[in-house]
Amino acid sequence: MAVLSTLRRSQANTASIALLVLVLLLTRSRLSTLRNAWRRPQLSSAELNQVLQQVYVQAKDGSKTLLVPYSDRLNKFGLKETPNEEIEKNAQYFQNLDNNFTKTLSALLFRIAIPSIKSKEALTLILHSFFLVMRTALSIVVARLDGRIVRDLVRADAKAFARGLVLWFALAIPSTYTNVMLKHLQSTLAIRLRTRLTAFIHTLYLSKYPHLRYYRIQQQQQQGRPAATGASSSSAPSSDAEEAGTTSEAVQGADQYITADVEAWAEAVSGLYGNIMKPSLDLVLFTSQLSRSLGFRGTVLLFGTYWATVRILKAATPAFGAMAAAEARLEGEWRNGVGRVGRESEEVAFYNGGQRERGILGNAYMKLIRHVNNVYKVRIAYEWTEDYVIKYLWSAAGYGLIAVPLLITRSHQSSSSSSPSSSATHDISLRTETYISNRRLLLSLADAGGRLMYAYKDILELKGVTSRVAGLITELYAVGYHSPDETDEKVEGEQEQDVIELRNVDVGVPGSRQQAVTAGTREQRPPPPPQPPLALPRLPRDRTMSGVSVASSQRDSQMFTLEDMEEDIEDYDSNGGEAEDLSPEEYILVRDLTFRLKAGEGEHLMITGSNGVGKTAVARVLAGLWKGLNEGSSVLASDSSRVNVGGGEEEEEEGVVIRPRDIKDGKNRSRKALMVVPQRAYMPAGSLLDQVIYPDSYAQFLERDVGVERRGDAGEFGWKEAQQQVNNEDNEKGRGKENVVISSSDLKGSGKGKEKESTLREILESVYLAYLPEREGGWGTRKEWRDVLSGGEKQRMAMARVFYRRPKFVILDECTSAVSSDVEGRMYEHAKKLGITLITISLRPSLAKYHTQLLTIHGDGTGKWTLEDVNPFNIPDSGHHGPFSGQLSRSGTATELKEIALLEKKIKEAEKWEERVKELDGLLRVQEL
Ligand SMILES: Nc1ncnc2c1ncn2[C@@H]1O[C@H](COP(=O)(O)OP(=O)(O)OP(=O)(O)O)[C@@H](O)[C@H]1O
């Protein structure tokens, strides 16, 4: 009776579950139909243009909505940037991970991917767990129903059999839906985890000044530095580390980590959850069932089997984690190579380097394939052991386990009973029942165990990918500017918006010294790499290598002479030139560099010197990309002399870098006062307009009311009004919101819109690119500008960006080398007219005339430099340390330059004479009358 009522109850339950799921399914499809009906109709081409132009809409609170055109519709996605505080707070969880998998995984999972129980990710996980339990429950119900149908068939009860079949079909609906939902939720969870992690890494990687992690990690990679801390830092890898695939190398190719590895991690985590949950549940359930019938000895035997299996498989399991990590790295190297050929296709084609590239790519690919093949081979042995253990060892153990109760019962019975023939049949049926139920349980157990063992392999692979992703995050934290910019803070009072200044700064390739400063401990840092080429024999620190300022030559007495250098070479030789004696001084390119420029006072500086002497290095220090080697490391010497801290050994003199403060407008928006135009012109992805306004987004372009004003009438132009007008127009059309998208057609509109376009056009005119919008089909045209524009055009576009932003200072790092000298000259004049203070790095003597001071870096290994006033008439004809020594033969002699300057002077005088002639003509005519 009890069995019947249970069955009836289960039928009712099943029916109600089926009904519920049916309703859910129908509602879901109905809802999506309704949603489709409410959706905006197809996008017009103008709207599509807008979307492509704007990319995202920024609300007042800073949140962004990403606009994505998809199947002719406009999809909007809220973009939540990880707040900076959260980024900094999480740093602690990625330190000292010590290759501990659990620690690393929980840092990734619970600090980043699933930040709270209320997050969407956690809800997806809960829903996924619900469906996993539902699947188990349904499989029990299905098993029972299966039994019932067979029973009715044996009984030949047609009606009950038909009812059973109907119920079977009804139950199939929730069962199949559960399976589909499990797959769907697993994919959704993977995507959610990936999105969260990617957003976090994007924020960290693309961090703002002063961290600039995307740049610093690249630098570290170029210098081949070992990893600093965290999951990938162990220099003597433990077996765990080997398993997890950790290496002591620096992160190579961040792109592979951010794209492929993060995806693999998210997939592995979400897949593993499902793959572990169900078999674990089965294992617990079946073991408890079995132990009840097996008794104490049987249970001990069962656990013994588990233990033996785990030991055998652990011994036979290769380091799948390390293999997965190595595969990801090799894959990344090969992918990088393919990407490089794509990026540099024209250069490769000019050199006809296809064959060579094929060799390089082939090599990278073969390395990858050899590794993958090795993995396959290693897997043969492992999978054989796995099959043997799970299928045969467990079956044998199963027989043994089944035999325990049977043999014990039998021996017990044979010794205690008189074996009447009537009870023999009963005994056999009991033994059969025990055998059948135990065997069934053992088979299920073997199945669950097998699945768990497969999951173990997945865990090892997850270990590898977890270590790589955490390694990237650890490295990103490590390369950031950890120590606050002490110098800036200390000289706060001295900082001015309009000044750029270096005081006794040692400029050089960031080596062990900077690394030690940023890490806080020197001991943890690796020795400097054996370079750069300019490294000369050691120069003792107390023999200060300060440069000579011709303008203010207070430092002449400290100048380092050739004799000093020879002495040092002797010292070096007598020391046997031991490599380990090298100190960070060898990396100083320019020593004790000192100069000051004030904006708006007509001061312009030109930096020159042969290739590789450190001109760009100076620019990097000025821009804050590199720290001065002696910047911010001790107490500021207020009198610019050495200080003795704590009465101990004499401390090195601290270099001071004063960078101009950002310019703030009335609305507390800030823009950079210093802009750098690098040697290689960078063309970002986007429209023609984006090329001019970079790095402003379209929304910022609309907001900008400084920097793009017309010449001489700052603030008068009124971008805001123009935007307001377009907003109003849009509101009238009923499509305007607070963040209106303006397409290229809007730019061409009447009134202020036209004015906007004309100002942009003026900017392009000033760099002689006014023909571009027409030629390329408007401001909104999107192309691969890197390939479309010529070398000179790209450089002019970079100058257009300067005129658009109008910073107080601009560092022009040989950025007009491909521009004809007449256009170059006019662009320089234009920049000066806009009130921009120029710091030009160039080898072209013809540019000297646009500057007031000339800084020459000697590049003779001593770190010497010369600062002098520019006067075309005192450019020396020759001389080793002359400002253009070494370059004059290529770009013209000093005599020719003098002649040019003289002629230019005469032309100017001729203009005056012409005017005087006109005046005299007029006078004569009056007299004739
Ligand atoms: N990331 C780096 N790692 C190691 N060495 C570097 C790095 N960057 C620059 N260097 C080295 O520092 C030296 C100075 O480089 P820098 O780019 O400042 O030269 P430069 O004077 O601007 O030369 P050019 O006129 O050719 O542009 C060079 O020898 C260069 O190889």
JSON list of N, CA and C in Angstrom, two decimals, residues 678-705:
[
{"chain": "A", "resi": 678, "resn": "PRO", "atom": "N", "xyz": [55.05, 60.75, -30.87]},
{"chain": "A", "resi": 678, "resn": "PRO", "atom": "CA", "xyz": [56.16, 59.80, -31.01]},
{"chain": "A", "resi": 678, "resn": "PRO", "atom": "C", "xyz": [56.71, 59.70, -32.43]},
{"chain": "A", "resi": 679, "resn": "GLN", "atom": "N", "xyz": [57.84, 58.99, -32.54]},
{"chain": "A", "resi": 679, "resn": "GLN", "atom": "CA", "xyz": [58.50, 58.83, -33.86]},
{"chain": "A", "resi": 679, "resn": "GLN", "atom": "C", "xyz": [57.59, 58.13, -34.86]},
{"chain": "A", "resi": 680, "resn": "ARG", "atom": "N", "xyz": [56.98, 57.04, -34.40]},
{"chain": "A", "resi": 680, "resn": "ARG", "atom": "CA", "xyz": [56.11, 56.29, -35.31]},
{"chain": "A", "resi": 680, "resn": "ARG", "atom": "C", "xyz": [54.70, 56.83, -35.16]},
{"chain": "A", "resi": 681, "resn": "ALA", "atom": "N", "xyz": [54.13, 57.29, -36.28]},
{"chain": "A", "resi": 681, "resn": "ALA", "atom": "CA", "xyz": [52.77, 57.86, -36.21]},
{"chain": "A", "resi": 681, "resn": "ALA", "atom": "C", "xyz": [51.79, 56.74, -35.91]},
{"chain": "A", "resi": 682, "resn": "TYR", "atom": "N", "xyz": [50.92, 56.95, -34.93]},
{"chain": "A", "resi": 682, "resn": "TYR", "atom": "CA", "xyz": [49.95, 55.92, -34.57]},
{"chain": "A", "resi": 682, "resn": "TYR", "atom": "C", "xyz": [48.57, 56.30, -35.10]},
{"chain": "A", "resi": 683, "resn": "MET", "atom": "N", "xyz": [47.97, 55.38, -35.82]},
{"chain": "A", "resi": 683, "resn": "MET", "atom": "CA", "xyz": [46.64, 55.60, -36.37]},
{"chain": "A", "resi": 683, "resn": "MET", "atom": "C", "xyz": [45.65, 54.67, -35.66]},
{"chain": "A", "resi": 684, "resn": "PRO", "atom": "N", "xyz": [44.79, 55.21, -34.79]},
{"chain": "A", "resi": 684, "resn": "PRO", "atom": "CA", "xyz": [43.88, 54.32, -34.06]},
{"chain": "A", "resi": 684, "resn": "PRO", "atom": "C", "xyz": [42.77, 53.77, -34.94]},
{"chain": "A", "resi": 685, "resn": "ALA", "atom": "N", "xyz": [42.10, 52.73, -34.46]},
{"chain": "A", "resi": 685, "resn": "ALA", "atom": "CA", "xyz": [40.95, 52.19, -35.19]},
{"chain": "A", "resi": 685, "resn": "ALA", "atom": "C", "xyz": [39.84, 53.22, -35.08]},
{"chain": "A", "resi": 686, "resn": "GLY", "atom": "N", "xyz": [39.15, 53.46, -36.17]},
{"chain": "A", "resi": 686, "resn": "GLY", "atom": "CA", "xyz": [38.02, 54.39, -36.10]},
{"chain": "A", "resi": 686, "resn": "GLY", "atom": "C", "xyz": [37.88, 55.22, -37.35]},
{"chain": "A", "resi": 687, "resn": "SER", "atom": "N", "xyz": [37.06, 56.26, -37.23]},
{"chain": "A", "resi": 687, "resn": "SER", "atom": "CA", "xyz": [36.74, 57.09, -38.38]},
{"chain": "A", "resi": 687, "resn": "SER", "atom": "C", "xyz": [37.86, 58.12, -38.62]},
{"chain": "A", "resi": 688, "resn": "LEU", "atom": "N", "xyz": [37.69, 58.87, -39.70]},
{"chain": "A", "resi": 688, "resn": "LEU", "atom": "CA", "xyz": [38.66, 59.93, -40.01]},
{"chain": "A", "resi": 688, "resn": "LEU", "atom": "C", "xyz": [38.68, 60.95, -38.87]},
{"chain": "A", "resi": 689, "resn": "LEU", "atom": "N", "xyz": [37.49, 61.22, -38.35]},
{"chain": "A", "resi": 689, "resn": "LEU", "atom": "CA", "xyz": [37.38, 62.18, -37.24]},
{"chain": "A", "resi": 689, "resn": "LEU", "atom": "C", "xyz": [38.19, 61.68, -36.03]},
{"chain": "A", "resi": 690, "resn": "ASP", "atom": "N", "xyz": [38.09, 60.38, -35.78]},
{"chain": "A", "resi": 690, "resn": "ASP", "atom": "CA", "xyz": [38.83, 59.80, -34.65]},
{"chain": "A", "resi": 690, "resn": "ASP", "atom": "C", "xyz": [40.33, 60.01, -34.79]},
{"chain": "A", "resi": 691, "resn": "GLN", "atom": "N", "xyz": [40.82, 60.08, -36.02]},
{"chain": "A", "resi": 691, "resn": "GLN", "atom": "CA", "xyz": [42.27, 60.25, -36.23]},
{"chain": "A", "resi": 691, "resn": "GLN", "atom": "C", "xyz": [42.70, 61.62, -35.72]},
{"chain": "A", "resi": 692, "resn": "VAL", "atom": "N", "xyz": [41.81, 62.61, -35.83]},
{"chain": "A", "resi": 692, "resn": "VAL", "atom": "CA", "xyz": [42.17, 63.96, -35.39]},
{"chain": "A", "resi": 692, "resn": "VAL", "atom": "C", "xyz": [41.99, 64.10, -33.88]},
{"chain": "A", "resi": 693, "resn": "ILE", "atom": "N", "xyz": [40.91, 63.53, -33.36]},
{"chain": "A", "resi": 693, "resn": "ILE", "atom": "CA", "xyz": [40.57, 63.80, -31.96]},
{"chain": "A", "resi": 693, "resn": "ILE", "atom": "C", "xyz": [41.21, 62.83, -30.97]},
{"chain": "A", "resi": 694, "resn": "TYR", "atom": "N", "xyz": [41.88, 61.78, -31.47]},
{"chain": "A", "resi": 694, "resn": "TYR", "atom": "CA", "xyz": [42.48, 60.78, -30.59]},
{"chain": "A", "resi": 694, "resn": "TYR", "atom": "C", "xyz": [43.37, 61.44, -29.53]},
{"chain": "A", "resi": 695, "resn": "PRO", "atom": "N", "xyz": [43.35, 61.06, -28.27]},
{"chain": "A", "resi": 695, "resn": "PRO", "atom": "CA", "xyz": [42.62, 59.93, -27.68]},
{"chain": "A", "resi": 695, "resn": "PRO", "atom": "C", "xyz": [41.23, 60.29, -27.16]},
{"chain": "A", "resi": 696, "resn": "ASP", "atom": "N", "xyz": [40.68, 61.41, -27.55]},
{"chain": "A", "resi": 696, "resn": "ASP", "atom": "CA", "xyz": [39.30, 61.71, -27.14]},
{"chain": "A", "resi": 696, "resn": "ASP", "atom": "C", "xyz": [38.34, 60.73, -27.79]},
{"chain": "A", "resi": 697, "resn": "SER", "atom": "N", "xyz": [37.30, 60.37, -27.06]},
{"chain": "A", "resi": 697, "resn": "SER", "atom": "CA", "xyz": [36.23, 59.59, -27.68]},
{"chain": "A", "resi": 697, "resn": "SER", "atom": "C", "xyz": [35.29, 60.59, -28.35]},
{"chain": "A", "resi": 698, "resn": "TYR", "atom": "N", "xyz": [34.35, 60.08, -29.07]},
{"chain": "A", "resi": 698, "resn": "TYR", "atom": "CA", "xyz": [33.41, 60.98, -29.76]},
{"chain": "A", "resi": 698, "resn": "TYR", "atom": "C", "xyz": [32.63, 61.81, -28.74]},
{"chain": "A", "resi": 699, "resn": "ALA", "atom": "N", "xyz": [32.25, 61.13, -27.63]},
{"chain": "A", "resi": 699, "resn": "ALA", "atom": "CA", "xyz": [31.50, 61.84, -26.59]},
{"chain": "A", "resi": 699, "resn": "ALA", "atom": "C", "xyz": [32.34, 62.97, -26.00]},
{"chain": "A", "resi": 700, "resn": "GLN", "atom": "N", "xyz": [33.62, 62.69, -25.78]},
{"chain": "A", "resi": 700, "resn": "GLN", "atom": "CA", "xyz": [34.49, 63.73, -25.22]},
{"chain": "A", "resi": 700, "resn": "GLN", "atom": "C", "xyz": [34.70, 64.86, -26.22]},
{"chain": "A", "resi": 701, "resn": "PHE", "atom": "N", "xyz": [34.73, 64.50, -27.48]},
{"chain": "A", "resi": 701, "resn": "PHE", "atom": "CA", "xyz": [34.87, 65.52, -28.53]},
{"chain": "A", "resi": 701, "resn": "PHE", "atom": "C", "xyz": [33.70, 66.49, -28.46]},
{"chain": "A", "resi": 702, "resn": "LEU", "atom": "N", "xyz": [32.51, 65.91, -28.22]},
{"chain": "A", "resi": 702, "resn": "LEU", "atom": "CA", "xyz": [31.32, 66.77, -28.12]},
{"chain": "A", "resi": 702, "resn": "LEU", "atom": "C", "xyz": [31.38, 67.65, -26.88]},
{"chain": "A", "resi": 703, "resn": "GLU", "atom": "N", "xyz": [31.95, 67.09, -25.83]},
{"chain": "A", "resi": 703, "resn": "GLU", "atom": "CA", "xyz": [32.05, 67.82, -24.56]},
{"chain": "A", "resi": 703, "resn": "GLU", "atom": "C", "xyz": [33.12, 68.91, -24.60]},
{"chain": "A", "resi": 704, "resn": "ARG", "atom": "N", "xyz": [34.15, 68.68, -25.37]},
{"chain": "A", "resi": 704, "resn": "ARG", "atom": "CA", "xyz": [35.34, 69.53, -25.31]},
{"chain": "A", "resi": 704, "resn": "ARG", "atom": "C", "xyz": [35.01, 70.98, -25.68]},
{"chain": "A", "resi": 705, "resn": "ASP", "atom": "N", "xyz": [35.31, 71.85, -24.76]},
{"chain": "A", "resi": 705, "resn": "ASP", "atom": "CA", "xyz": [35.12, 73.25, -25.13]},
{"chain": "A", "resi": 705, "resn": "ASP", "atom": "C", "xyz": [36.43, 74.04, -24.95]}
]
